[in-house]
Coordinates of C-alpha atoms in Angstrom, one line a residue:
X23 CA 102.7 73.3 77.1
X24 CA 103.2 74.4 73.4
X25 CA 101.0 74.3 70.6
X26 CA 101.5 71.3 68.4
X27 CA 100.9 71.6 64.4
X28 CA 100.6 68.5 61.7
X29 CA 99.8 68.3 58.5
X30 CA 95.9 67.7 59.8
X31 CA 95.3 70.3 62.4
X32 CA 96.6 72.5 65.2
X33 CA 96.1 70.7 69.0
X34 CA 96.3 73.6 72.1
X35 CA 96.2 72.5 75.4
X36 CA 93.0 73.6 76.1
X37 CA 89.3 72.7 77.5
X38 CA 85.6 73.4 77.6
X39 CA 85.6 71.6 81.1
X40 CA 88.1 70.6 83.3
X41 CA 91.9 70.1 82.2
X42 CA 93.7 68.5 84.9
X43 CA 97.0 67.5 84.3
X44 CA 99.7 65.8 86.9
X45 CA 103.6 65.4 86.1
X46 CA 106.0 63.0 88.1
X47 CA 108.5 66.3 87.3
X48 CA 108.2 69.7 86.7
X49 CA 105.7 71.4 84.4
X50 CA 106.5 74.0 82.1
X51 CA 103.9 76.7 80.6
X52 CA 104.7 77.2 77.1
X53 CA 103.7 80.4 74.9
X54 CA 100.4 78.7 73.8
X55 CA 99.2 78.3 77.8
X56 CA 96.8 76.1 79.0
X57 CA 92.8 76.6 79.5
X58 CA 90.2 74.8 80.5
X59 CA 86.9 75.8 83.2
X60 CA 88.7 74.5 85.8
X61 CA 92.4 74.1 85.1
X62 CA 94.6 71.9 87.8
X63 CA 98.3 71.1 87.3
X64 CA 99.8 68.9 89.5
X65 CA 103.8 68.6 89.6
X66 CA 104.9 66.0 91.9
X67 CA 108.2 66.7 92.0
X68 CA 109.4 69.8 90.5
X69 CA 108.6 73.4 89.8
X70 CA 105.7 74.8 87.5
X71 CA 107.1 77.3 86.0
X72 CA 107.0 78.8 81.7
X73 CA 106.0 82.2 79.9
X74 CA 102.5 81.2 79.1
X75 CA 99.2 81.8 81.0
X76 CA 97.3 79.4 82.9
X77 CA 93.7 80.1 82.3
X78 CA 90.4 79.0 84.4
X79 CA 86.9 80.2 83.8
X80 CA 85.8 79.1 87.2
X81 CA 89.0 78.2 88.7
X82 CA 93.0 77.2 88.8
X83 CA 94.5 75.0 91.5
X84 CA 98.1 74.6 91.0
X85 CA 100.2 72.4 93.1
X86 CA 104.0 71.8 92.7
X87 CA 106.7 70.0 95.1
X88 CA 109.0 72.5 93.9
X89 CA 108.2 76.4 93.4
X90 CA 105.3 77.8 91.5
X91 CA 106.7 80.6 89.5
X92 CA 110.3 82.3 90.3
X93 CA 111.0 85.1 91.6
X94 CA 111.9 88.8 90.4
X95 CA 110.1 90.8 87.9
X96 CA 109.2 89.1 85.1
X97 CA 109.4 85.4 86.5
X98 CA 106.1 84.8 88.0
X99 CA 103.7 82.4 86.4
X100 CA 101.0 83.9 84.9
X101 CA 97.1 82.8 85.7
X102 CA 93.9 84.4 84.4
X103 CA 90.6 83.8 86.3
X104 CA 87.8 85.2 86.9
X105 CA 86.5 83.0 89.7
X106 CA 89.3 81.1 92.1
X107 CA 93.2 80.9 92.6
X108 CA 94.7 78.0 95.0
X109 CA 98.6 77.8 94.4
X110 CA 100.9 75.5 96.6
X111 CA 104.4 75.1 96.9
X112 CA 107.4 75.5 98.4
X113 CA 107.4 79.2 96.8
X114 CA 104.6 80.3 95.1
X115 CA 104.7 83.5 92.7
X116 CA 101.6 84.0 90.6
X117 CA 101.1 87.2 88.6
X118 CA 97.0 87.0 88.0
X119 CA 94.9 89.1 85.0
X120 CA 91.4 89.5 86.8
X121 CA 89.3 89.7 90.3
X122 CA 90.3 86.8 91.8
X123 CA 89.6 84.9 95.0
X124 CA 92.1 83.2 97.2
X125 CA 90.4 80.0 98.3
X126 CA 90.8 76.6 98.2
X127 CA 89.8 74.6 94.9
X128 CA 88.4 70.8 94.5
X129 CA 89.2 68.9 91.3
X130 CA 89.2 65.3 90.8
X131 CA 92.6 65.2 91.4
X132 CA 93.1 66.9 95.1
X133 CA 92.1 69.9 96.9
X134 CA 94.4 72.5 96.8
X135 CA 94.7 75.4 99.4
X136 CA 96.2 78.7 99.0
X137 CA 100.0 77.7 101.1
X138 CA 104.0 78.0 100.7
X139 CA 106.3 76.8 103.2
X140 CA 108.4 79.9 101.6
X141 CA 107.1 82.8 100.2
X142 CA 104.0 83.4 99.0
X143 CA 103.8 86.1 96.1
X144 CA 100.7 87.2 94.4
X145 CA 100.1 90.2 92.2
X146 CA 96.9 90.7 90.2
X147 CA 95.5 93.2 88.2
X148 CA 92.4 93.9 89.8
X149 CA 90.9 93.2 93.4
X150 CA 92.0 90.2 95.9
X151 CA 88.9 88.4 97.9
X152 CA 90.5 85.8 100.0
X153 CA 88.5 82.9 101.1
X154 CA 87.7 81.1 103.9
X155 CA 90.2 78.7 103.2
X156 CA 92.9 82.1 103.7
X157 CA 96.6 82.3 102.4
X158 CA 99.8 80.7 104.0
X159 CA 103.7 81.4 103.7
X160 CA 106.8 82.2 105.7
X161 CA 106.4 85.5 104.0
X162 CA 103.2 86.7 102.3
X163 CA 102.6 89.7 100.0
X164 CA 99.5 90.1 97.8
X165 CA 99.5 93.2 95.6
X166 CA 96.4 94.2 94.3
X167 CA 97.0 96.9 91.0
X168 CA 93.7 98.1 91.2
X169 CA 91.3 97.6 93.5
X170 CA 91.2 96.4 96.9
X171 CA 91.9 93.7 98.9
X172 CA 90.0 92.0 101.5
X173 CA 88.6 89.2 103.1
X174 CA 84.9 87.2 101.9
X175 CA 82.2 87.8 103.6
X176 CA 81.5 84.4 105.4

C-alpha cells in the first residue's frame, strides 16, 4: 500500500468508514499505511506483511493464509487502534500503538477471531483487554509495554 502521486492529486489508502480490502496473494503495507474506521485485509493466500501501519478507529481484523507479520525484532506488522484487534494466520506478529482489545471483529467481508495455528505474537504499547472471543496459538505471548493485561469483564 503506497501513496500514489499524478499530476492531479495525491490518493492514500485511506477511509472515513470502512476499508476492506481482500487479495488472492499476499498483501504488503507500504510506508504510507492504510486507515480507515474499521480496516479489514484479507490475504487469501499469502502473508500480510510491509513497514507501514495498519490503522482502525474502531477496529482492524486482519486475516492471511500465510503469516501476519515475521518474526524478530523489527518484523512485526504494525496496527494502531484504539478500539479492537482480530489477527489470523498461520503466524501472527502484530506490534500495536494503543489500548487495545483482543476480540473478534465483523466486517462485511468475514469475522475474524484472534487465532494462529503457530505462534501468536502481540506487543502493544499500552494495556491488553482480551475479549470474549480470547486468543489462540501453539504458542502465545502478549506483551503489554505499559499497562496491564487482562481479561473483559463479561
Amino acid at each position: 500500500m503506497l501513496f500514489r502521486s499524478t499530476s492531479l492529486a495525491t490518493v492514500a489508502n485511506s477511509a472515513t468508514g470502512a476499508y476492506e480490502l481482500t487479495n488472492s496473494a499476499g498483501i504488503t503495507v507500504g510506508a504510507g499505511g492504510v486507515s480507515g474506521d474499521t480496516t479489514a485485509l484479507t490475504a487469501s493466500t499469502g502473508n500480510i506483511t510491509g513497514a507501514g501501519t495498519v490503522s482502525g478507529t474502531t477496529s482492524v481484523a486482519l486475516s492471511a493464509a500465510g503469516n501476519i507479520g515475521a518474526s524478530g525484532a523489527g518484523n512485526a506488522l504494525n496496527t494502531a487502534t484504539a478500539g479492537t484487534l482480530a489477527a489470523s494466520g498461520a503466524n501472527v506478529y502484530v506490534d500495536n500503538t494503543g489500548a487495545v482489545t483482543l476480540d473478534d471483529v465483523t466486517t462485511s467481508l468475514a469475522t475474524v477471531a484472534n487465532s494462529a495455528t503457530g505462534a501468536y505474537e502481540l506487543t502493544n504499547s499500552a494495556g491488553i483487554t482480551v475479549g470474549a472471543g480470547g486468543v489462540s496459538g501453539d504458542t502465545t505471548a502478549l506483551t503489554a509495554s505499559t499497562g496491564k493485561i487482562g481479561r473483559a469483564h463479561v
